[in-house]
Amino acid sequence: DDVDRAYFAVFDGHGGVDAANYSATHLHVNVGLHEEIVKNPAEALKCSFQKTDEMFLFKAKREKLRSGTTGVSALIVGSNLHIAWLGDSQVMLVQQGKAVTLMEPHKPERE
């Protein structure tokens, strides 16, 4: 279609780089192929995080991998910004020199 889109993501591996590398390789593909990417980009991000996690868990069990990762992604669709994250990774938006809070990171003390 004629809608401009941009995708950005950062992953912070825990206990090794396997999960972070896997996520960096597969999350954007899952987002791009998700059936809701055009109508509901936020849902596509959420489902793609879940799918990528399930895919890595299958690989990790098969190959006896023991790493994990946090992650944060930004999907810009036209003039709309969609943020998805897992763990304590964070994203910051600076608008006219001022920080705009977009999210509250996942922390052990949060319900």
mmCIF file of N, CA, C and O in Angstrom:
data_model
loop_
_atom_site.group_PDB
_atom_site.id
_atom_site.type_symbol
_atom_site.label_atom_id
_atom_site.label_comp_id
_atom_site.label_asym_id
_atom_site.label_seq_id
_atom_site.Cartn_x
_atom_site.Cartn_y
_atom_site.Cartn_z
ATOM 1 N N ASP A 1 0.838 -1.186 0.000
ATOM 2 C CA ASP A 1 0.000 0.000 0.000
ATOM 3 C C ASP A 1 0.879 1.244 0.000
ATOM 4 O O ASP A 1 2.101 1.156 -0.049
ATOM 5 N N ASP A 2 0.281 2.406 0.091
ATOM 6 C CA ASP A 2 1.056 3.648 0.026
ATOM 7 C C ASP A 2 1.339 4.257 1.396
ATOM 8 O O ASP A 2 1.717 5.420 1.490
ATOM 9 N N VAL A 3 1.180 3.482 2.474
ATOM 10 C CA VAL A 3 1.450 3.963 3.831
ATOM 11 C C VAL A 3 2.921 3.731 4.157
ATOM 12 O O VAL A 3 3.440 2.627 4.001
ATOM 13 N N ASP A 4 3.603 4.793 4.606
ATOM 14 C CA ASP A 4 4.992 4.655 5.041
ATOM 15 C C ASP A 4 5.033 3.986 6.400
ATOM 16 O O ASP A 4 4.266 4.328 7.300
ATOM 17 N N ARG A 5 5.943 3.015 6.537
ATOM 18 C CA ARG A 5 6.128 2.324 7.806
ATOM 19 C C ARG A 5 7.608 2.245 8.113
ATOM 20 O O ARG A 5 8.430 2.126 7.212
ATOM 21 N N ALA A 6 7.942 2.290 9.400
ATOM 22 C CA ALA A 6 9.325 2.103 9.843
ATOM 23 C C ALA A 6 9.296 1.281 11.124
ATOM 24 O O ALA A 6 8.409 1.449 11.953
ATOM 25 N N TYR A 7 10.278 0.395 11.274
ATOM 26 C CA TYR A 7 10.348 -0.499 12.420
ATOM 27 C C TYR A 7 11.733 -0.378 13.040
ATOM 28 O O TYR A 7 12.739 -0.367 12.323
ATOM 29 N N PHE A 8 11.762 -0.300 14.362
ATOM 30 C CA PHE A 8 13.015 -0.238 15.113
ATOM 31 C C PHE A 8 12.875 -1.137 16.330
ATOM 32 O O PHE A 8 11.800 -1.228 16.912
ATOM 33 N N ALA A 9 13.964 -1.791 16.726
ATOM 34 C CA ALA A 9 13.898 -2.642 17.911
ATOM 35 C C ALA A 9 15.280 -2.771 18.533
ATOM 36 O O ALA A 9 16.299 -2.703 17.843
ATOM 37 N N VAL A 10 15.276 -2.960 19.847
ATOM 38 C CA VAL A 10 16.497 -3.211 20.610
ATOM 39 C C VAL A 10 16.209 -4.379 21.547
ATOM 40 O O VAL A 10 15.162 -4.411 22.194
ATOM 41 N N PHE A 11 17.162 -5.319 21.617
ATOM 42 C CA PHE A 11 17.034 -6.486 22.488
ATOM 43 C C PHE A 11 18.248 -6.546 23.398
ATOM 44 O O PHE A 11 19.369 -6.307 22.966
ATOM 45 N N ASP A 12 18.019 -6.870 24.661
ATOM 46 C CA ASP A 12 19.073 -6.946 25.672
ATOM 47 C C ASP A 12 19.094 -8.363 26.230
ATOM 48 O O ASP A 12 18.255 -8.727 27.047
ATOM 49 N N GLY A 13 20.039 -9.152 25.747
ATOM 50 C CA GLY A 13 20.114 -10.548 26.147
ATOM 51 C C GLY A 13 20.461 -10.721 27.611
ATOM 52 O O GLY A 13 21.204 -9.937 28.191
ATOM 53 N N HIS A 14 19.908 -11.753 28.201
ATOM 54 C CA HIS A 14 20.181 -12.123 29.594
ATOM 55 C C HIS A 14 20.626 -13.578 29.592
ATOM 56 O O HIS A 14 19.941 -14.433 29.044
ATOM 57 N N GLY A 15 21.789 -13.850 30.176
ATOM 58 C CA GLY A 15 22.302 -15.211 30.213
ATOM 59 C C GLY A 15 22.821 -15.677 28.874
ATOM 60 O O GLY A 15 22.848 -16.870 28.592
ATOM 61 N N GLY A 16 23.200 -14.747 28.023
ATOM 62 C CA GLY A 16 23.703 -15.079 26.691
ATOM 63 C C GLY A 16 22.995 -14.266 25.630
ATOM 64 O O GLY A 16 22.094 -13.485 25.916
ATOM 65 N N VAL A 17 23.416 -14.458 24.388
ATOM 66 C CA VAL A 17 22.882 -13.658 23.284
ATOM 67 C C VAL A 17 21.880 -14.409 22.411
ATOM 68 O O VAL A 17 21.309 -13.831 21.504
ATOM 69 N N ASP A 18 21.660 -15.696 22.682
ATOM 70 C CA ASP A 18 20.824 -16.504 21.791
ATOM 71 C C ASP A 18 19.413 -15.943 21.616
ATOM 72 O O ASP A 18 18.920 -15.807 20.495
ATOM 73 N N ALA A 19 18.736 -15.633 22.707
ATOM 74 C CA ALA A 19 17.359 -15.134 22.625
ATOM 75 C C ALA A 19 17.314 -13.755 21.965
ATOM 76 O O ALA A 19 16.418 -13.475 21.169
ATOM 77 N N ALA A 20 18.268 -12.907 22.294
ATOM 78 C CA ALA A 20 18.309 -11.564 21.697
ATOM 79 C C ALA A 20 18.550 -11.649 20.190
ATOM 80 O O ALA A 20 17.863 -10.982 19.414
ATOM 81 N N ASN A 21 19.510 -12.464 19.780
ATOM 82 C CA ASN A 21 19.788 -12.620 18.350
ATOM 83 C C ASN A 21 18.598 -13.230 17.619
ATOM 84 O O ASN A 21 18.250 -12.803 16.509
ATOM 85 N N TYR A 22 17.973 -14.210 18.232
ATOM 86 C CA TYR A 22 16.800 -14.847 17.628
ATOM 87 C C TYR A 22 15.680 -13.820 17.447
ATOM 88 O O TYR A 22 15.063 -13.740 16.383
ATOM 89 N N SER A 23 15.437 -13.031 18.479
ATOM 90 C CA SER A 23 14.379 -12.019 18.409
ATOM 91 C C SER A 23 14.686 -10.968 17.350
ATOM 92 O O SER A 23 13.793 -10.562 16.599
ATOM 93 N N ALA A 24 15.930 -10.537 17.283
ATOM 94 C CA ALA A 24 16.319 -9.540 16.287
ATOM 95 C C ALA A 24 16.150 -10.072 14.867
ATOM 96 O O ALA A 24 15.856 -9.311 13.939
ATOM 97 N N THR A 25 16.300 -11.369 14.709
ATOM 98 C CA THR A 25 16.188 -11.994 13.390
ATOM 99 C C THR A 25 14.736 -12.279 13.002
ATOM 100 O O THR A 25 14.387 -12.210 11.823
ATOM 101 N N HIS A 26 13.876 -12.571 13.980
ATOM 102 C CA HIS A 26 12.535 -13.057 13.666
ATOM 103 C C HIS A 26 11.374 -12.119 13.985
ATOM 104 O O HIS A 26 10.321 -12.225 13.354
ATOM 105 N N LEU A 27 11.508 -11.228 14.968
ATOM 106 C CA LEU A 27 10.349 -10.421 15.374
ATOM 107 C C LEU A 27 9.815 -9.572 14.228
ATOM 108 O O LEU A 27 8.605 -9.566 13.960
ATOM 109 N N HIS A 28 10.681 -8.871 13.531
ATOM 110 C CA HIS A 28 10.205 -7.993 12.455
ATOM 111 C C HIS A 28 9.538 -8.788 11.325
ATOM 112 O O HIS A 28 8.595 -8.307 10.706
ATOM 113 N N VAL A 29 9.999 -10.008 11.085
ATOM 114 C CA VAL A 29 9.368 -10.850 10.070
ATOM 115 C C VAL A 29 7.963 -11.226 10.524
ATOM 116 O O VAL A 29 7.008 -11.132 9.741
ATOM 117 N N ASN A 30 7.827 -11.616 11.791
ATOM 118 C CA ASN A 30 6.502 -11.962 12.316
ATOM 119 C C ASN A 30 5.558 -10.768 12.284
ATOM 120 O O ASN A 30 4.372 -10.926 11.977
ATOM 121 N N VAL A 31 6.070 -9.580 12.583
ATOM 122 C CA VAL A 31 5.240 -8.370 12.518
ATOM 123 C C VAL A 31 4.785 -8.128 11.083
ATOM 124 O O VAL A 31 3.602 -7.914 10.798
ATOM 125 N N GLY A 32 5.736 -8.166 10.158
ATOM 126 C CA GLY A 32 5.425 -7.886 8.756
ATOM 127 C C GLY A 32 4.456 -8.870 8.129
ATOM 128 O O GLY A 32 3.683 -8.503 7.237
ATOM 129 N N LEU A 33 4.483 -10.116 8.583
ATOM 130 C CA LEU A 33 3.605 -11.146 8.024
ATOM 131 C C LEU A 33 2.276 -11.269 8.764
ATOM 132 O O LEU A 33 1.383 -11.986 8.296
ATOM 133 N N HIS A 34 2.132 -10.565 9.878
ATOM 134 C CA HIS A 34 0.902 -10.701 10.676
ATOM 135 C C HIS A 34 -0.290 -10.140 9.905
ATOM 136 O O HIS A 34 -0.211 -9.072 9.293
ATOM 137 N N GLU A 35 -1.409 -10.847 9.976
ATOM 138 C CA GLU A 35 -2.600 -10.453 9.217
ATOM 139 C C GLU A 35 -3.185 -9.109 9.632
ATOM 140 O O GLU A 35 -3.906 -8.478 8.862
ATOM 141 N N GLU A 36 -2.876 -8.639 10.845
ATOM 142 C CA GLU A 36 -3.427 -7.376 11.338
ATOM 143 C C GLU A 36 -2.494 -6.181 11.117
ATOM 144 O O GLU A 36 -2.805 -5.086 11.570
ATOM 145 N N ILE A 37 -1.374 -6.372 10.462
ATOM 146 C CA ILE A 37 -0.383 -5.299 10.320
ATOM 147 C C ILE A 37 -0.983 -4.035 9.700
ATOM 148 O O ILE A 37 -0.633 -2.931 10.092
ATOM 149 N N VAL A 38 -1.898 -4.171 8.772
ATOM 150 C CA VAL A 38 -2.481 -2.992 8.120
ATOM 151 C C VAL A 38 -3.592 -2.381 8.966
ATOM 152 O O VAL A 38 -3.615 -1.175 9.197
ATOM 153 N N LYS A 39 -4.507 -3.192 9.493
ATOM 154 C CA LYS A 39 -5.670 -2.686 10.230
ATOM 155 C C LYS A 39 -5.382 -2.376 11.687
ATOM 156 O O LYS A 39 -5.955 -1.446 12.247
ATOM 157 N N ASN A 40 -4.518 -3.172 12.318
ATOM 158 C CA ASN A 40 -4.298 -3.043 13.751
ATOM 159 C C ASN A 40 -2.824 -3.321 14.081
ATOM 160 O O ASN A 40 -2.492 -4.393 14.592
ATOM 161 N N PRO A 41 -1.934 -2.357 13.793
ATOM 162 C CA PRO A 41 -0.506 -2.570 14.011
ATOM 163 C C PRO A 41 -0.158 -2.909 15.460
ATOM 164 O O PRO A 41 0.759 -3.697 15.704
ATOM 165 N N ALA A 42 -0.873 -2.341 16.428
ATOM 166 C CA ALA A 42 -0.592 -2.637 17.837
ATOM 167 C C ALA A 42 -0.837 -4.113 18.124
ATOM 168 O O ALA A 42 -0.043 -4.755 18.824
ATOM 169 N N GLU A 43 -1.903 -4.644 17.606
ATOM 170 C CA GLU A 43 -2.202 -6.077 17.790
ATOM 171 C C GLU A 43 -1.148 -6.933 17.088
ATOM 172 O O GLU A 43 -0.736 -7.967 17.606
ATOM 173 N N ALA A 44 -0.715 -6.506 15.915
ATOM 174 C CA ALA A 44 0.327 -7.241 15.192
ATOM 175 C C ALA A 44 1.616 -7.288 16.008
ATOM 176 O O ALA A 44 2.276 -8.333 16.080
ATOM 177 N N LEU A 45 1.982 -6.176 16.645
ATOM 178 C CA LEU A 45 3.176 -6.161 17.494
ATOM 179 C C LEU A 45 3.017 -7.110 18.674
ATOM 180 O O LEU A 45 3.899 -7.921 18.956
ATOM 181 N N LYS A 46 1.899 -7.009 19.374
ATOM 182 C CA LYS A 46 1.669 -7.842 20.554
ATOM 183 C C LYS A 46 1.721 -9.324 20.191
ATOM 184 O O LYS A 46 2.425 -10.115 20.835
ATOM 185 N N CYS A 47 0.988 -9.707 19.181
ATOM 186 C CA CYS A 47 0.946 -11.113 18.783
ATOM 187 C C CYS A 47 2.307 -11.590 18.287
ATOM 188 O O CYS A 47 2.685 -12.742 18.518
ATOM 189 N N SER A 48 3.037 -10.723 17.630
ATOM 190 C CA SER A 48 4.344 -11.100 17.100
ATOM 191 C C SER A 48 5.372 -11.289 18.208
ATOM 192 O O SER A 48 6.242 -12.163 18.110
ATOM 193 N N PHE A 49 5.293 -10.485 19.273
ATOM 194 C CA PHE A 49 6.146 -10.720 20.436
ATOM 195 C C PHE A 49 5.847 -12.109 21.005
ATOM 196 O O PHE A 49 6.758 -12.882 21.307
ATOM 197 N N GLN A 50 4.562 -12.434 21.152
ATOM 198 C CA GLN A 50 4.174 -13.735 21.700
ATOM 199 C C GLN A 50 4.627 -14.878 20.798
ATOM 200 O O GLN A 50 5.165 -15.888 21.266
ATOM 201 N N LYS A 51 4.426 -14.729 19.491
ATOM 202 C CA LYS A 51 4.810 -15.775 18.549
ATOM 203 C C LYS A 51 6.324 -15.983 18.554
ATOM 204 O O LYS A 51 6.804 -17.124 18.550
ATOM 205 N N THR A 52 7.077 -14.893 18.558
ATOM 206 C CA THR A 52 8.535 -15.005 18.563
ATOM 207 C C THR A 52 9.001 -15.697 19.828
ATOM 208 O O THR A 52 9.913 -16.535 19.789
ATOM 209 N N ASP A 53 8.386 -15.391 20.958
ATOM 210 C CA ASP A 53 8.724 -16.045 22.219
ATOM 211 C C ASP A 53 8.460 -17.548 22.123
ATOM 212 O O ASP A 53 9.304 -18.370 22.499
ATOM 213 N N GLU A 54 7.296 -17.910 21.616
ATOM 214 C CA GLU A 54 6.960 -19.333 21.475
ATOM 215 C C GLU A 54 7.946 -20.043 20.550
ATOM 216 O O GLU A 54 8.372 -21.172 20.824
ATOM 217 N N MET A 55 8.308 -19.386 19.452
ATOM 218 C CA MET A 55 9.260 -19.972 18.508
ATOM 219 C C MET A 55 10.623 -20.185 19.173
ATOM 220 O O MET A 55 11.251 -21.235 19.000
ATOM 221 N N PHE A 56 11.076 -19.181 19.936
ATOM 222 C CA PHE A 56 12.380 -19.334 20.590
ATOM 223 C C PHE A 56 12.325 -20.408 21.673
ATOM 224 O O PHE A 56 13.289 -21.179 21.827
ATOM 225 N N LEU A 57 11.243 -20.475 22.428
ATOM 226 C CA LEU A 57 11.133 -21.504 23.466
ATOM 227 C C LEU A 57 11.234 -22.900 22.863
ATOM 228 O O LEU A 57 11.872 -23.793 23.440
ATOM 229 N N PHE A 58 10.641 -23.097 21.709
ATOM 230 C CA PHE A 58 10.732 -24.387 21.026
ATOM 231 C C PHE A 58 12.182 -24.680 20.641
ATOM 232 O O PHE A 58 12.701 -25.765 20.881
ATOM 233 N N LYS A 59 12.860 -23.687 20.071
ATOM 234 C CA LYS A 59 14.270 -23.836 19.689
ATOM 235 C C LYS A 59 15.143 -24.065 20.926
ATOM 236 O O LYS A 59 16.028 -24.920 20.917
ATOM 237 N N ALA A 60 14.884 -23.305 21.975
ATOM 238 C CA ALA A 60 15.692 -23.408 23.193
ATOM 239 C C ALA A 60 15.561 -24.797 23.823
ATOM 240 O O ALA A 60 16.558 -25.364 24.288
ATOM 241 N N LYS A 61 14.365 -25.326 23.825
ATOM 242 C CA LYS A 61 14.172 -26.662 24.385
ATOM 243 C C LYS A 61 14.914 -27.696 23.542
ATOM 244 O O LYS A 61 15.600 -28.574 24.076
ATOM 245 N N ARG A 62 14.783 -27.574 22.243
ATOM 246 C CA ARG A 62 15.408 -28.524 21.326
ATOM 247 C C ARG A 62 16.932 -28.482 21.413
ATOM 248 O O ARG A 62 17.608 -29.500 21.381
ATOM 249 N N GLU A 63 17.499 -27.254 21.549
ATOM 250 C CA GLU A 63 18.954 -27.081 21.532
ATOM 251 C C GLU A 63 19.548 -26.856 22.920
ATOM 252 O O GLU A 63 20.723 -26.536 23.042
ATOM 253 N N LYS A 64 18.705 -26.974 23.950
ATOM 254 C CA LYS A 64 19.136 -26.785 25.343
ATOM 255 C C LYS A 64 19.792 -25.415 25.569
ATOM 256 O O LYS A 64 20.835 -25.302 26.194
ATOM 257 N N LEU A 65 19.145 -24.372 25.063
ATOM 258 C CA LEU A 65 19.607 -22.998 25.257
ATOM 259 C C LEU A 65 18.988 -22.458 26.541
ATOM 260 O O LEU A 65 17.866 -22.809 26.887
ATOM 261 N N ARG A 66 19.708 -21.572 27.223
ATOM 262 C CA ARG A 66 19.212 -21.077 28.509
ATOM 263 C C ARG A 66 19.283 -19.547 28.607
ATOM 264 O O ARG A 66 19.463 -19.013 29.674
ATOM 265 N N SER A 67 19.158 -18.850 27.516
ATOM 266 C CA SER A 67 19.210 -17.391 27.583
ATOM 267 C C SER A 67 17.809 -16.803 27.462
ATOM 268 O O SER A 67 16.858 -17.490 27.107
ATOM 269 N N GLY A 68 17.720 -15.539 27.757
ATOM 270 C CA GLY A 68 16.479 -14.795 27.612
ATOM 271 C C GLY A 68 16.800 -13.415 27.070
ATOM 272 O O GLY A 68 17.958 -13.098 26.807
ATOM 273 N N THR A 69 15.797 -12.607 26.916
ATOM 274 C CA THR A 69 16.028 -11.247 26.431
ATOM 275 C C THR A 69 14.886 -10.332 26.851
ATOM 276 O O THR A 69 13.768 -10.781 27.079
ATOM 277 N N THR A 70 15.210 -9.078 26.999
ATOM 278 C CA THR A 70 14.182 -8.050 27.052
ATOM 279 C C THR A 70 14.119 -7.472 25.648
ATOM 280 O O THR A 70 14.989 -7.739 24.819
ATOM 281 N N GLY A 71 13.103 -6.702 25.374
ATOM 282 C CA GLY A 71 13.019 -6.111 24.043
ATOM 283 C C GLY A 71 12.067 -4.950 24.019
ATOM 284 O O GLY A 71 11.123 -4.880 24.808
ATOM 285 N N VAL A 72 12.351 -4.034 23.134
ATOM 286 C CA VAL A 72 11.455 -2.903 22.906
ATOM 287 C C VAL A 72 11.446 -2.629 21.410
ATOM 288 O O VAL A 72 12.481 -2.713 20.748
ATOM 289 N N SER A 73 10.262 -2.367 20.880
ATOM 290 C CA SER A 73 10.173 -2.064 19.453
ATOM 291 C C SER A 73 9.250 -0.875 19.236
ATOM 292 O O SER A 73 8.335 -0.618 20.016
ATOM 293 N N ALA A 74 9.539 -0.190 18.161
ATOM 294 C CA ALA A 74 8.721 0.948 17.741
ATOM 295 C C ALA A 74 8.332 0.719 16.286
ATOM 296 O O ALA A 74 9.178 0.389 15.459
ATOM 297 N N LEU A 75 7.071 0.866 16.009
ATOM 298 C CA LEU A 75 6.557 0.748 14.654
ATOM 299 C C LEU A 75 5.859 2.057 14.321
ATOM 300 O O LEU A 75 4.897 2.445 14.992
ATOM 301 N N ILE A 76 6.376 2.747 13.339
ATOM 302 C CA ILE A 76 5.770 3.995 12.886
ATOM 303 C C ILE A 76 4.960 3.676 11.639
ATOM 304 O O ILE A 76 5.482 3.123 10.670
ATOM 305 N N VAL A 77 3.677 4.007 11.699
ATOM 306 C CA VAL A 77 2.773 3.787 10.576
ATOM 307 C C VAL A 77 2.167 5.132 10.224
ATOM 308 O O VAL A 77 1.357 5.661 10.991
ATOM 309 N N GLY A 78 2.595 5.692 9.117
ATOM 310 C CA GLY A 78 2.157 7.040 8.774
ATOM 311 C C GLY A 78 2.631 7.990 9.851
ATOM 312 O O GLY A 78 3.826 8.086 10.123
ATOM 313 N N SER A 79 1.703 8.658 10.526
ATOM 314 C CA SER A 79 2.074 9.582 11.604
ATOM 315 C C SER A 79 1.811 8.984 12.989
ATOM 316 O O SER A 79 1.864 9.698 13.985
ATOM 317 N N ASN A 80 1.539 7.685 13.069
ATOM 318 C CA ASN A 80 1.249 7.024 14.340
ATOM 319 C C ASN A 80 2.438 6.199 14.806
ATOM 320 O O ASN A 80 3.077 5.511 14.011
ATOM 321 N N LEU A 81 2.701 6.267 16.109
ATOM 322 C CA LEU A 81 3.787 5.523 16.728
ATOM 323 C C LEU A 81 3.199 4.438 17.619
ATOM 324 O O LEU A 81 2.383 4.717 18.488
ATOM 325 N N HIS A 82 3.628 3.194 17.392
ATOM 326 C CA HIS A 82 3.192 2.046 18.197
ATOM 327 C C HIS A 82 4.421 1.488 18.895
ATOM 328 O O HIS A 82 5.436 1.232 18.257
ATOM 329 N N ILE A 83 4.319 1.291 20.215
ATOM 330 C CA ILE A 83 5.428 0.789 21.023
ATOM 331 C C ILE A 83 5.007 -0.539 21.642
ATOM 332 O O ILE A 83 3.894 -0.669 22.143
ATOM 333 N N ALA A 84 5.922 -1.505 21.615
ATOM 334 C CA ALA A 84 5.707 -2.773 22.319
ATOM 335 C C ALA A 84 7.002 -3.113 23.039
ATOM 336 O O ALA A 84 8.087 -2.823 22.542
ATOM 337 N N TRP A 85 6.881 -3.696 24.229
ATOM 338 C CA TRP A 85 8.084 -4.040 24.963
ATOM 339 C C TRP A 85 7.838 -5.232 25.857
ATOM 340 O O TRP A 85 6.705 -5.579 26.176
ATOM 341 N N LEU A 86 8.948 -5.830 26.248
ATOM 342 C CA LEU A 86 8.926 -6.982 27.128
ATOM 343 C C LEU A 86 10.107 -6.847 28.071
ATOM 344 O O LEU A 86 11.231 -6.588 27.631
ATOM 345 N N GLY A 87 9.851 -6.959 29.358
ATOM 346 C CA GLY A 87 10.930 -6.811 30.330
ATOM 347 C C GLY A 87 11.170 -5.357 30.664
ATOM 348 O O GLY A 87 10.288 -4.512 30.516
ATOM 349 N N ASP A 88 12.386 -5.059 31.103
ATOM 350 C CA ASP A 88 12.668 -3.705 31.585
ATOM 351 C C ASP A 88 13.358 -2.819 30.553
ATOM 352 O O ASP A 88 13.877 -1.770 30.890
ATOM 353 N N SER A 89 13.351 -3.210 29.287
ATOM 354 C CA SER A 89 13.835 -2.304 28.242
ATOM 355 C C SER A 89 12.874 -1.133 28.134
ATOM 356 O O SER A 89 11.685 -1.267 28.408
ATOM 357 N N GLN A 90 13.408 0.018 27.736
ATOM 358 C CA GLN A 90 12.585 1.216 27.657
ATOM 359 C C GLN A 90 12.836 1.959 26.359
ATOM 360 O O GLN A 90 13.882 1.817 25.748
ATOM 361 N N VAL A 91 11.876 2.766 25.977
ATOM 362 C CA VAL A 91 12.014 3.652 24.831
ATOM 363 C C VAL A 91 11.671 5.062 25.308
ATOM 364 O O VAL A 91 10.837 5.238 26.199
ATOM 365 N N MET A 92 12.358 6.027 24.753
ATOM 366 C CA MET A 92 12.127 7.411 25.151
ATOM 367 C C MET A 92 11.864 8.254 23.900
ATOM 368 O O MET A 92 12.556 8.097 22.894
ATOM 369 N N LEU A 93 10.882 9.091 23.984
ATOM 370 C CA LEU A 93 10.592 10.033 22.919
ATOM 371 C C LEU A 93 10.967 11.421 23.411
ATOM 372 O O LEU A 93 10.574 11.807 24.521
ATOM 373 N N VAL A 94 11.727 12.121 22.640
ATOM 374 C CA VAL A 94 12.072 13.504 22.969
ATOM 375 C C VAL A 94 11.392 14.393 21.935
ATOM 376 O O VAL A 94 11.610 14.247 20.737
ATOM 377 N N GLN A 95 10.541 15.266 22.447
ATOM 378 C CA GLN A 95 9.774 16.152 21.580
ATOM 379 C C GLN A 95 10.068 17.584 21.971
ATOM 380 O O GLN A 95 9.828 17.977 23.118
ATOM 381 N N GLN A 96 10.622 18.333 21.053
ATOM 382 C CA GLN A 96 10.999 19.731 21.292
ATOM 383 C C GLN A 96 11.859 19.850 22.544
ATOM 384 O O GLN A 96 11.655 20.729 23.387
ATOM 385 N N GLY A 97 12.824 18.924 22.688
ATOM 386 C CA GLY A 97 13.778 18.969 23.788
ATOM 387 C C GLY A 97 13.275 18.444 25.121
ATOM 388 O O GLY A 97 13.990 18.497 26.113
ATOM 389 N N LYS A 98 12.052 17.921 25.161
ATOM 390 C CA LYS A 98 11.493 17.414 26.417
ATOM 391 C C LYS A 98 11.150 15.933 26.275
ATOM 392 O O LYS A 98 10.596 15.504 25.262
ATOM 393 N N ALA A 99 11.471 15.173 27.338
ATOM 394 C CA ALA A 99 11.165 13.747 27.344
ATOM 395 C C ALA A 99 9.665 13.533 27.513
ATOM 396 O O ALA A 99 9.020 14.175 28.338
ATOM 397 N N VAL A 100 9.118 12.627 26.711
ATOM 398 C CA VAL A 100 7.705 12.255 26.788
ATOM 399 C C VAL A 100 7.656 10.799 27.232
ATOM 400 O O VAL A 100 8.219 9.924 26.578
ATOM 401 N N THR A 101 7.003 10.529 28.355
ATOM 402 C CA THR A 101 6.883 9.167 28.861
ATOM 403 C C THR A 101 5.919 8.391 27.984
ATOM 404 O O THR A 101 4.759 8.784 27.813
ATOM 405 N N LEU A 102 6.399 7.295 27.415
ATOM 406 C CA LEU A 102 5.575 6.465 26.548
ATOM 407 C C LEU A 102 5.168 5.151 27.201
ATOM 408 O O LEU A 102 4.256 4.492 26.736
ATOM 409 N N MET A 103 5.883 4.765 28.270
ATOM 410 C CA MET A 103 5.658 3.450 28.841
ATOM 411 C C MET A 103 6.189 3.388 30.257
ATOM 412 O O MET A 103 6.994 4.214 30.645
ATOM 413 N N GLU A 104 5.728 2.420 30.973
ATOM 414 C CA GLU A 104 6.276 2.108 32.285
ATOM 415 C C GLU A 104 6.927 0.732 32.158
ATOM 416 O O GLU A 104 6.247 -0.238 31.834
ATOM 417 N N PRO A 105 8.225 0.624 32.388
ATOM 418 C CA PRO A 105 8.898 -0.658 32.186
ATOM 419 C C PRO A 105 8.396 -1.732 33.146
ATOM 420 O O PRO A 105 7.921 -1.431 34.242
ATOM 421 N N HIS A 106 8.507 -2.962 32.707
ATOM 422 C CA HIS A 106 8.153 -4.102 33.550
ATOM 423 C C HIS A 106 9.240 -4.254 34.602
ATOM 424 O O HIS A 106 10.408 -4.317 34.290
ATOM 425 N N LYS A 107 8.859 -4.275 35.846
ATOM 426 C CA LYS A 107 9.788 -4.427 36.979
ATOM 427 C C LYS A 107 9.219 -5.488 37.917
ATOM 428 O O LYS A 107 7.997 -5.647 37.996
ATOM 429 N N PRO A 108 10.078 -6.173 38.656
ATOM 430 C CA PRO A 108 9.580 -7.217 39.568
ATOM 431 C C PRO A 108 8.572 -6.717 40.590
ATOM 432 O O PRO A 108 7.667 -7.448 40.979
ATOM 433 N N GLU A 109 8.687 -5.462 41.003
ATOM 434 C CA GLU A 109 7.773 -4.948 42.031
ATOM 435 C C GLU A 109 6.412 -4.514 41.469
ATOM 436 O O GLU A 109 5.503 -4.223 42.235
ATOM 437 N N ARG A 110 6.266 -4.484 40.147
ATOM 438 C CA ARG A 110 4.964 -4.143 39.534
ATOM 439 C C ARG A 110 4.086 -5.379 39.437
ATOM 440 O O ARG A 110 4.556 -6.455 39.164
ATOM 441 N N GLU A 111 2.803 -5.192 39.643
ATOM 442 C CA GLU A 111 1.879 -6.327 39.451
ATOM 443 C C GLU A 111 1.766 -6.638 37.970
ATOM 444 O O GLU A 111 1.846 -5.783 37.137
#
